[in-house]
mmCIF file of C-alpha atoms in Angstrom:
data_model
loop_
_atom_site.group_PDB
_atom_site.id
_atom_site.type_symbol
_atom_site.label_atom_id
_atom_site.label_comp_id
_atom_site.label_asym_id
_atom_site.label_seq_id
_atom_site.Cartn_x
_atom_site.Cartn_y
_atom_site.Cartn_z
ATOM 1 C CA UNK A 1 -0.102 -0.131 0.297
ATOM 2 C CA UNK A 2 0.979 3.378 -0.255
ATOM 3 C CA UNK A 3 1.204 5.974 2.954
ATOM 4 C CA UNK A 4 3.475 9.355 3.908
ATOM 5 C CA UNK A 5 6.682 8.186 5.572
ATOM 6 C CA UNK A 6 9.055 9.896 7.641
ATOM 7 C CA UNK A 7 12.246 8.036 9.588
ATOM 8 C CA UNK A 8 13.425 11.169 10.666
ATOM 9 C CA UNK A 9 12.463 14.270 12.531
ATOM 10 C CA UNK A 10 12.268 17.473 10.773
ATOM 11 C CA UNK A 11 10.145 20.130 8.475
ATOM 12 C CA UNK A 12 7.473 18.737 6.099
ATOM 13 C CA UNK A 13 10.384 17.715 3.870
ATOM 14 C CA UNK A 14 11.177 14.606 5.590
ATOM 15 C CA UNK A 15 7.796 13.110 4.642
ATOM 16 C CA UNK A 16 7.714 10.665 1.166
ATOM 17 C CA UNK A 17 5.035 8.723 -0.196
ATOM 18 C CA UNK A 18 6.550 5.265 -0.494
ATOM 19 C CA UNK A 19 4.927 1.605 -0.311
ATOM 20 C CA UNK A 20 4.970 -0.015 2.299
ATOM 21 C CA UNK A 21 3.387 -3.853 3.217
ATOM 22 C CA UNK A 22 -0.647 -3.659 4.115
ATOM 23 C CA UNK A 23 -1.036 -3.655 7.930
ATOM 24 C CA UNK A 24 -3.020 -6.867 9.013
ATOM 25 C CA UNK A 25 -6.153 -6.731 12.044
ATOM 26 C CA UNK A 26 -5.448 -8.155 14.780
ATOM 27 C CA UNK A 27 -7.903 -10.165 17.581
ATOM 28 C CA UNK A 28 -9.568 -6.829 18.428
ATOM 29 C CA UNK A 29 -9.105 -4.611 15.218
ATOM 30 C CA UNK A 30 -10.353 -3.529 12.684
ATOM 31 C CA UNK A 31 -8.858 -2.997 8.814
ATOM 32 C CA UNK A 32 -9.780 0.402 7.349
ATOM 33 C CA UNK A 33 -9.274 1.115 4.060
ATOM 34 C CA UNK A 34 -9.019 5.550 4.623
ATOM 35 C CA UNK A 35 -10.720 7.776 2.519
ATOM 36 C CA UNK A 36 -9.200 10.246 3.883
ATOM 37 C CA UNK A 37 -7.352 12.181 7.087
ATOM 38 C CA UNK A 38 -7.833 15.321 8.316
ATOM 39 C CA UNK A 39 -3.769 16.183 10.369
ATOM 40 C CA UNK A 40 -3.606 19.206 12.680
ATOM 41 C CA UNK A 41 -1.013 21.476 14.476
ATOM 42 C CA UNK A 42 -0.370 18.459 17.156
ATOM 43 C CA UNK A 43 0.853 15.977 14.020
ATOM 44 C CA UNK A 44 2.500 19.027 12.695
ATOM 45 C CA UNK A 45 4.689 19.205 16.215
ATOM 46 C CA UNK A 46 4.628 15.365 16.743
ATOM 47 C CA UNK A 47 6.311 15.600 12.356
ATOM 48 C CA UNK A 48 9.069 18.020 13.987
ATOM 49 C CA UNK A 49 9.836 16.727 16.717
ATOM 50 C CA UNK A 50 9.324 20.023 18.785
ATOM 51 C CA UNK A 51 8.831 21.126 21.505
ATOM 52 C CA UNK A 52 11.799 18.386 22.167
ATOM 53 C CA UNK A 53 9.441 17.532 25.368
ATOM 54 C CA UNK A 54 7.235 15.198 22.991
ATOM 55 C CA UNK A 55 10.141 13.028 21.966
ATOM 56 C CA UNK A 56 9.963 11.653 25.667
ATOM 57 C CA UNK A 57 6.903 9.732 24.158
ATOM 58 C CA UNK A 58 6.802 9.959 20.417
ATOM 59 C CA UNK A 59 10.553 8.321 19.834
ATOM 60 C CA UNK A 60 13.971 9.933 21.617
ATOM 61 C CA UNK A 61 16.281 9.838 17.720
ATOM 62 C CA UNK A 62 13.343 9.074 15.574
ATOM 63 C CA UNK A 63 9.128 8.648 15.513
ATOM 64 C CA UNK A 64 8.516 5.702 16.588
ATOM 65 C CA UNK A 65 5.638 5.766 13.972
ATOM 66 C CA UNK A 66 6.873 6.341 10.707
ATOM 67 C CA UNK A 67 3.014 7.563 9.353
ATOM 68 C CA UNK A 68 1.981 10.550 10.368
ATOM 69 C CA UNK A 69 -1.512 11.066 11.021
ATOM 70 C CA UNK A 70 -4.099 10.110 13.715
ATOM 71 C CA UNK A 71 -7.744 10.494 12.250
ATOM 72 C CA UNK A 72 -9.456 8.932 9.599
ATOM 73 C CA UNK A 73 -12.387 8.327 7.722
ATOM 74 C CA UNK A 74 -13.437 5.228 5.415
ATOM 75 C CA UNK A 75 -14.864 1.867 4.891
ATOM 76 C CA UNK A 76 -14.541 -1.235 6.915
ATOM 77 C CA UNK A 77 -11.863 -3.905 4.433
ATOM 78 C CA UNK A 78 -11.473 -6.335 7.317
ATOM 79 C CA UNK A 79 -12.387 -7.228 10.536
ATOM 80 C CA UNK A 80 -10.406 -9.276 14.016
ATOM 81 C CA UNK A 81 -12.055 -12.376 14.873
ATOM 82 C CA UNK A 82 -12.734 -11.361 18.477
ATOM 83 C CA UNK A 83 -15.066 -7.887 16.654
ATOM 84 C CA UNK A 84 -18.612 -7.536 16.540
ATOM 85 C CA UNK A 85 -20.727 -4.729 15.562
ATOM 86 C CA UNK A 86 -18.948 -3.764 12.758
ATOM 87 C CA UNK A 87 -19.673 -5.269 9.104
ATOM 88 C CA UNK A 88 -17.624 -5.020 6.482
ATOM 89 C CA UNK A 89 -18.150 -2.110 4.020
ATOM 90 C CA UNK A 90 -19.337 0.013 6.733
ATOM 91 C CA UNK A 91 -18.034 3.630 6.642
ATOM 92 C CA UNK A 92 -16.625 4.454 9.756
ATOM 93 C CA UNK A 93 -14.196 7.533 11.537
ATOM 94 C CA UNK A 94 -12.146 7.484 14.245
ATOM 95 C CA UNK A 95 -8.783 7.666 15.226
ATOM 96 C CA UNK A 96 -5.775 5.807 15.504
ATOM 97 C CA UNK A 97 -2.244 5.707 17.211
ATOM 98 C CA UNK A 98 -0.462 3.540 13.730
ATOM 99 C CA UNK A 99 -0.761 6.706 11.506
ATOM 100 C CA UNK A 100 -3.558 7.317 9.096
ATOM 101 C CA UNK A 101 -1.838 8.467 6.336
ATOM 102 C CA UNK A 102 -2.232 5.335 4.127
ATOM 103 C CA UNK A 103 -4.371 3.905 2.217
ATOM 104 C CA UNK A 104 -5.379 1.438 5.046
ATOM 105 C CA UNK A 105 -4.914 1.383 8.273
ATOM 106 C CA UNK A 106 -5.499 -1.058 11.041
ATOM 107 C CA UNK A 107 -7.745 0.677 14.448
ATOM 108 C CA UNK A 108 -9.241 -0.534 17.457
ATOM 109 C CA UNK A 109 -12.698 -1.763 17.136
ATOM 110 C CA UNK A 110 -13.619 0.995 20.046
ATOM 111 C CA UNK A 111 -11.637 3.571 18.811
ATOM 112 C CA UNK A 112 -14.384 3.783 15.933
ATOM 113 C CA UNK A 113 -18.439 4.468 14.906
ATOM 114 C CA UNK A 114 -20.503 4.567 12.127
ATOM 115 C CA UNK A 115 -19.984 7.875 9.667
ATOM 116 C CA UNK A 116 -23.697 9.242 9.867
ATOM 117 C CA UNK A 117 -25.443 9.415 7.035
ATOM 118 C CA UNK A 118 -25.360 13.201 6.775
ATOM 119 C CA UNK A 119 -22.229 13.815 6.499
ATOM 120 C CA UNK A 120 -19.411 12.036 3.860
ATOM 121 C CA UNK A 121 -16.233 10.837 4.873
ATOM 122 C CA UNK A 122 -14.029 13.501 3.625
ATOM 123 C CA UNK A 123 -15.697 16.018 6.860
ATOM 124 C CA UNK A 124 -15.888 12.553 9.245
ATOM 125 C CA UNK A 125 -12.478 12.279 8.882
ATOM 126 C CA UNK A 126 -11.975 16.387 10.217
ATOM 127 C CA UNK A 127 -14.073 15.368 13.442
ATOM 128 C CA UNK A 128 -11.892 12.992 16.418
ATOM 129 C CA UNK A 129 -9.091 14.818 17.509
ATOM 130 C CA UNK A 130 -10.140 18.166 17.122
ATOM 131 C CA UNK A 131 -13.885 18.036 18.114
ATOM 132 C CA UNK A 132 -12.824 15.710 20.972
ATOM 133 C CA UNK A 133 -11.187 18.599 22.552
ATOM 134 C CA UNK A 134 -13.508 20.903 22.263
ATOM 135 C CA UNK A 135 -16.279 18.755 23.606
ATOM 136 C CA UNK A 136 -13.956 18.092 26.295
ATOM 137 C CA UNK A 137 -12.860 21.308 27.436
ATOM 138 C CA UNK A 138 -16.060 22.455 26.815
ATOM 139 C CA UNK A 139 -18.521 19.808 28.818
ATOM 140 C CA UNK A 140 -15.652 18.022 31.403
ATOM 141 C CA UNK A 141 -13.235 21.083 31.971
ATOM 142 C CA UNK A 142 -15.838 24.131 32.128
ATOM 143 C CA UNK A 143 -19.347 22.123 32.766
ATOM 144 C CA UNK A 144 -20.625 24.529 30.587
ATOM 145 C CA UNK A 145 -24.318 25.586 31.563
ATOM 146 C CA UNK A 146 -27.114 27.113 29.194
ATOM 147 C CA UNK A 147 -27.202 31.014 29.565
ATOM 148 C CA UNK A 148 -23.573 31.173 30.680
ATOM 149 C CA UNK A 149 -21.511 33.473 28.470
ATOM 150 C CA UNK A 150 -18.461 31.804 27.012
ATOM 151 C CA UNK A 151 -15.674 32.946 24.360
ATOM 152 C CA UNK A 152 -13.734 30.644 22.174
ATOM 153 C CA UNK A 153 -9.949 32.176 20.890
ATOM 154 C CA UNK A 154 -9.163 30.783 17.618
ATOM 155 C CA UNK A 155 -12.966 30.722 16.610
ATOM 156 C CA UNK A 156 -12.642 29.721 13.098
ATOM 157 C CA UNK A 157 -9.403 27.368 13.543
ATOM 158 C CA UNK A 158 -9.969 23.070 14.184
ATOM 159 C CA UNK A 159 -10.270 23.388 17.302
ATOM 160 C CA UNK A 160 -12.439 26.308 17.925
ATOM 161 C CA UNK A 161 -15.288 26.322 14.868
ATOM 162 C CA UNK A 162 -15.946 23.200 16.832
ATOM 163 C CA UNK A 163 -15.433 25.013 19.924
ATOM 164 C CA UNK A 164 -18.013 27.788 19.232
ATOM 165 C CA UNK A 165 -21.159 24.938 18.168
ATOM 166 C CA UNK A 166 -20.631 22.629 21.231
ATOM 167 C CA UNK A 167 -20.965 25.733 23.026
ATOM 168 C CA UNK A 168 -24.316 26.760 20.934
ATOM 169 C CA UNK A 169 -25.548 22.771 21.367
ATOM 170 C CA UNK A 170 -25.243 23.348 25.307
ATOM 171 C CA UNK A 171 -27.263 26.844 25.186
ATOM 172 C CA UNK A 172 -24.322 29.284 25.950
ATOM 173 C CA UNK A 173 -24.378 32.668 24.916
ATOM 174 C CA UNK A 174 -20.941 32.412 22.280
ATOM 175 C CA UNK A 175 -18.325 35.136 21.776
ATOM 176 C CA UNK A 176 -15.454 34.245 18.758
ATOM 177 C CA UNK A 177 -12.192 35.751 18.779
ATOM 178 C CA UNK A 178 -11.427 35.610 15.091
ATOM 179 C CA UNK A 179 -9.734 37.759 11.877
ATOM 180 C CA UNK A 180 -11.095 40.375 10.019
ATOM 181 C CA UNK A 181 -11.509 37.626 7.072
ATOM 182 C CA UNK A 182 -12.974 35.016 9.751
ATOM 183 C CA UNK A 183 -16.014 37.087 11.004
ATOM 184 C CA UNK A 184 -18.413 35.774 8.677
ATOM 185 C CA UNK A 185 -17.257 32.121 9.022
ATOM 186 C CA UNK A 186 -17.786 32.198 12.443
ATOM 187 C CA UNK A 187 -20.837 34.201 13.004
ATOM 188 C CA UNK A 188 -22.355 31.334 10.432
ATOM 189 C CA UNK A 189 -21.035 28.800 12.663
ATOM 190 C CA UNK A 190 -24.073 30.544 15.525
ATOM 191 C CA UNK A 191 -21.907 32.656 17.156
ATOM 192 C CA UNK A 192 -23.858 35.353 19.469
ATOM 193 C CA UNK A 193 -20.662 38.130 18.942
ATOM 194 C CA UNK A 194 -17.769 38.257 16.902
ATOM 195 C CA UNK A 195 -14.920 40.389 18.217
ATOM 196 C CA UNK A 196 -11.903 40.461 15.117
ATOM 197 C CA UNK A 197 -8.610 40.478 17.245
ATOM 198 C CA UNK A 198 -7.472 43.166 14.910
ATOM 199 C CA UNK A 199 -9.547 45.515 15.627
ATOM 200 C CA UNK A 200 -10.452 45.219 19.322
ATOM 201 C CA UNK A 201 -8.472 43.253 22.659
ATOM 202 C CA UNK A 202 -10.572 40.916 24.140
ATOM 203 C CA UNK A 203 -9.224 41.256 27.502
ATOM 204 C CA UNK A 204 -9.554 45.421 27.471
ATOM 205 C CA UNK A 205 -13.369 45.694 27.415
ATOM 206 C CA UNK A 206 -15.350 45.165 30.245
ATOM 207 C CA UNK A 207 -16.888 42.265 29.605
ATOM 208 C CA UNK A 208 -16.297 39.839 31.214
ATOM 209 C CA UNK A 209 -16.754 35.501 30.478
ATOM 210 C CA UNK A 210 -17.821 32.341 32.563
ATOM 211 C CA UNK A 211 -15.671 30.171 30.653
ATOM 212 C CA UNK A 212 -12.830 31.643 28.417
ATOM 213 C CA UNK A 213 -11.534 28.623 26.291
ATOM 214 C CA UNK A 214 -8.504 29.519 24.497
ATOM 215 C CA UNK A 215 -6.472 28.116 21.597
ATOM 216 C CA UNK A 216 -4.284 30.669 21.056
ATOM 217 C CA UNK A 217 -3.100 32.331 24.079
ATOM 218 C CA UNK A 218 -1.369 35.492 22.705
ATOM 219 C CA UNK A 219 -2.310 37.772 25.711
ATOM 220 C CA UNK A 220 -0.551 37.091 28.677
ATOM 221 C CA UNK A 221 -2.342 35.352 31.568
ATOM 222 C CA UNK A 222 -2.645 38.323 33.750
ATOM 223 C CA UNK A 223 -4.663 40.201 30.827
ATOM 224 C CA UNK A 224 -7.126 37.029 29.855
ATOM 225 C CA UNK A 225 -7.608 36.698 33.685
ATOM 226 C CA UNK A 226 -9.364 39.896 33.354
ATOM 227 C CA UNK A 227 -11.806 39.146 31.047
ATOM 228 C CA UNK A 228 -12.772 36.753 33.396
ATOM 229 C CA UNK A 229 -16.137 36.850 35.861
ATOM 230 C CA UNK A 230 -14.554 35.556 39.634
ATOM 231 C CA UNK A 231 -15.523 32.694 39.725
ATOM 232 C CA UNK A 232 -14.857 31.722 35.822
ATOM 233 C CA UNK A 233 -13.417 29.036 34.625
ATOM 234 C CA UNK A 234 -9.805 29.480 31.890
ATOM 235 C CA UNK A 235 -9.306 26.342 29.634
ATOM 236 C CA UNK A 236 -5.691 27.557 27.866
ATOM 237 C CA UNK A 237 -5.556 25.220 24.826
ATOM 238 C CA UNK A 238 -2.298 25.610 22.654
ATOM 239 C CA UNK A 239 0.763 23.664 21.926
ATOM 240 C CA UNK A 240 2.935 26.274 21.263
ATOM 241 C CA UNK A 241 5.990 27.771 23.583
ATOM 242 C CA UNK A 242 9.106 27.249 23.546
ATOM 243 C CA UNK A 243 11.578 24.373 21.062
ATOM 244 C CA UNK A 244 12.225 22.617 24.586
ATOM 245 C CA UNK A 245 9.435 22.370 27.349
ATOM 246 C CA UNK A 246 6.401 24.119 24.196
ATOM 247 C CA UNK A 247 3.236 25.504 26.761
ATOM 248 C CA UNK A 248 5.057 23.553 29.665
ATOM 249 C CA UNK A 249 5.753 26.338 31.448
ATOM 250 C CA UNK A 250 2.530 28.364 30.884
ATOM 251 C CA UNK A 251 0.951 24.714 32.188
ATOM 252 C CA UNK A 252 2.929 25.069 35.178
ATOM 253 C CA UNK A 253 2.277 28.887 36.161
ATOM 254 C CA UNK A 254 -2.107 28.626 35.443
ATOM 255 C CA UNK A 255 -1.766 25.433 37.579
ATOM 256 C CA UNK A 256 -0.228 27.669 40.352
ATOM 257 C CA UNK A 257 -1.696 30.441 39.961
ATOM 258 C CA UNK A 258 -5.423 28.671 40.334
ATOM 259 C CA UNK A 259 -4.616 27.544 43.369
ATOM 260 C CA UNK A 260 -4.761 31.465 44.992
ATOM 261 C CA UNK A 261 -7.892 32.589 42.900
ATOM 262 C CA UNK A 262 -10.990 31.708 42.865
ATOM 263 C CA UNK A 263 -11.129 31.646 39.251
ATOM 264 C CA UNK A 264 -10.736 28.505 37.736
ATOM 265 C CA UNK A 265 -7.312 28.405 35.553
ATOM 266 C CA UNK A 266 -7.376 24.422 33.549
ATOM 267 C CA UNK A 267 -4.872 23.695 31.031
ATOM 268 C CA UNK A 268 -6.019 20.033 29.716
ATOM 269 C CA UNK A 269 -4.682 17.241 27.912
ATOM 270 C CA UNK A 270 -7.907 15.869 25.593
ATOM 271 C CA UNK A 271 -8.561 11.864 25.492
ATOM 272 C CA UNK A 272 -10.014 10.201 23.343
ATOM 273 C CA UNK A 273 -13.008 8.376 24.408
ATOM 274 C CA UNK A 274 -15.456 5.885 22.181
ATOM 275 C CA UNK A 275 -18.754 7.122 24.222
ATOM 276 C CA UNK A 276 -17.636 11.035 23.840
ATOM 277 C CA UNK A 277 -17.310 9.339 19.635
ATOM 278 C CA UNK A 278 -20.824 8.720 20.062
ATOM 279 C CA UNK A 279 -21.796 11.616 21.581
ATOM 280 C CA UNK A 280 -20.567 13.732 18.232
ATOM 281 C CA UNK A 281 -21.811 11.422 15.926
ATOM 282 C CA UNK A 282 -25.054 12.426 17.390
ATOM 283 C CA UNK A 283 -24.284 16.046 17.265
ATOM 284 C CA UNK A 284 -23.445 15.672 13.627
ATOM 285 C CA UNK A 285 -26.230 13.534 13.276
ATOM 286 C CA UNK A 286 -28.650 15.852 14.208
ATOM 287 C CA UNK A 287 -26.697 19.271 12.412
ATOM 288 C CA UNK A 288 -26.049 20.725 15.648
ATOM 289 C CA UNK A 289 -22.337 20.486 14.802
ATOM 290 C CA UNK A 290 -21.065 20.233 11.041
ATOM 291 C CA UNK A 291 -17.037 20.502 10.124
ATOM 292 C CA UNK A 292 -15.500 23.054 8.359
ATOM 293 C CA UNK A 293 -12.907 22.399 5.638
ATOM 294 C CA UNK A 294 -10.339 24.508 4.892
ATOM 295 C CA UNK A 295 -8.355 22.581 2.092
ATOM 296 C CA UNK A 296 -7.245 19.175 1.285
ATOM 297 C CA UNK A 297 -4.892 17.505 -0.499
ATOM 298 C CA UNK A 298 -4.143 14.121 -1.858
ATOM 299 C CA UNK A 299 -1.816 11.660 -0.397
ATOM 300 C CA UNK A 300 1.543 12.584 -2.800
ATOM 301 C CA UNK A 301 1.220 16.448 -1.132
ATOM 302 C CA UNK A 302 1.022 15.255 2.554
ATOM 303 C CA UNK A 303 3.354 17.271 2.867
ATOM 304 C CA UNK A 304 2.023 20.207 1.383
ATOM 305 C CA UNK A 305 -1.014 19.565 3.816
ATOM 306 C CA UNK A 306 1.555 19.659 7.201
ATOM 307 C CA UNK A 307 3.492 22.683 5.926
ATOM 308 C CA UNK A 308 -0.087 24.237 5.499
ATOM 309 C CA UNK A 309 -1.686 23.482 8.942
ATOM 310 C CA UNK A 310 2.231 24.039 10.570
ATOM 311 C CA UNK A 311 1.504 28.230 9.195
ATOM 312 C CA UNK A 312 -1.495 28.542 11.138
ATOM 313 C CA UNK A 313 -4.317 30.474 10.626
ATOM 314 C CA UNK A 314 -6.432 27.134 9.021
ATOM 315 C CA UNK A 315 -9.708 27.744 8.514
ATOM 316 C CA UNK A 316 -11.191 24.520 10.368
ATOM 317 C CA UNK A 317 -9.732 21.610 9.344
ATOM 318 C CA UNK A 318 -7.269 20.150 6.633
ATOM 319 C CA UNK A 319 -8.214 16.673 5.022
ATOM 320 C CA UNK A 320 -5.542 14.500 3.213
ATOM 321 C CA UNK A 321 -7.610 12.278 0.295
ATOM 322 C CA UNK A 322 -6.963 9.273 -0.896
#
């Protein structure tokens, strides 16, 4: 099969498409013929091996898994002998830690759910990691309730575009922060208010929010806290930072400060959960959440897809088709 592979850390140029052996499903696995796989900033960081702290998890000298990508959608091609409830030929979407920028991927059965009939496989591939992050941040960390005020920075990006819609589905009053060119997009996602950050600094207004999901972290923590209510929740959610520790310094600072204020400063890491993927499938099926696709690239241009994601400022998700 054809796959995008890398044998060392580095810029997108380390990726090349090669013929490799097709994987065989284990007893609890599903072999998926991949139709589309989305990429996000986390894939870019793992590809480059920066911040260096990532290498403790993904391989010290070279990537442990030579195929990038975690999210996918496609058709069930084979199942392991212990797998039940999954049909050959069924359209599914989910995630795999073994890499998804390949024609086939072996995926544990509990990492996949059926694609809702209203969704294309291209749209479904855009969902897992970014939408799970938005769902868990708003529901599990912030406990968003109806009529609360929620501000989302990076509202036109991968996580942000899902967060605006999910917060609205929870009944919140949502404000999205984005650039001028994305104001219309964020408003179309259901945001009640849109702030163009090139014209207005949300930390300098008198408005206070119950929840801030900060996907950009362009302002100091002290400034963002001024935009919170006295008992509000701030969720820092950016992978950027120094070349060695990335966002860890800011995360530690937020944890320490949280012990000295009634405000809740809650950095978190999303966890891939089957039940949460089912929840997202329901939100997608009912039209409460719709993926935003910025661009799609063929597999041969996977390096360009990751280069585009690494440059920042994507509108929604970037998808690689196979």
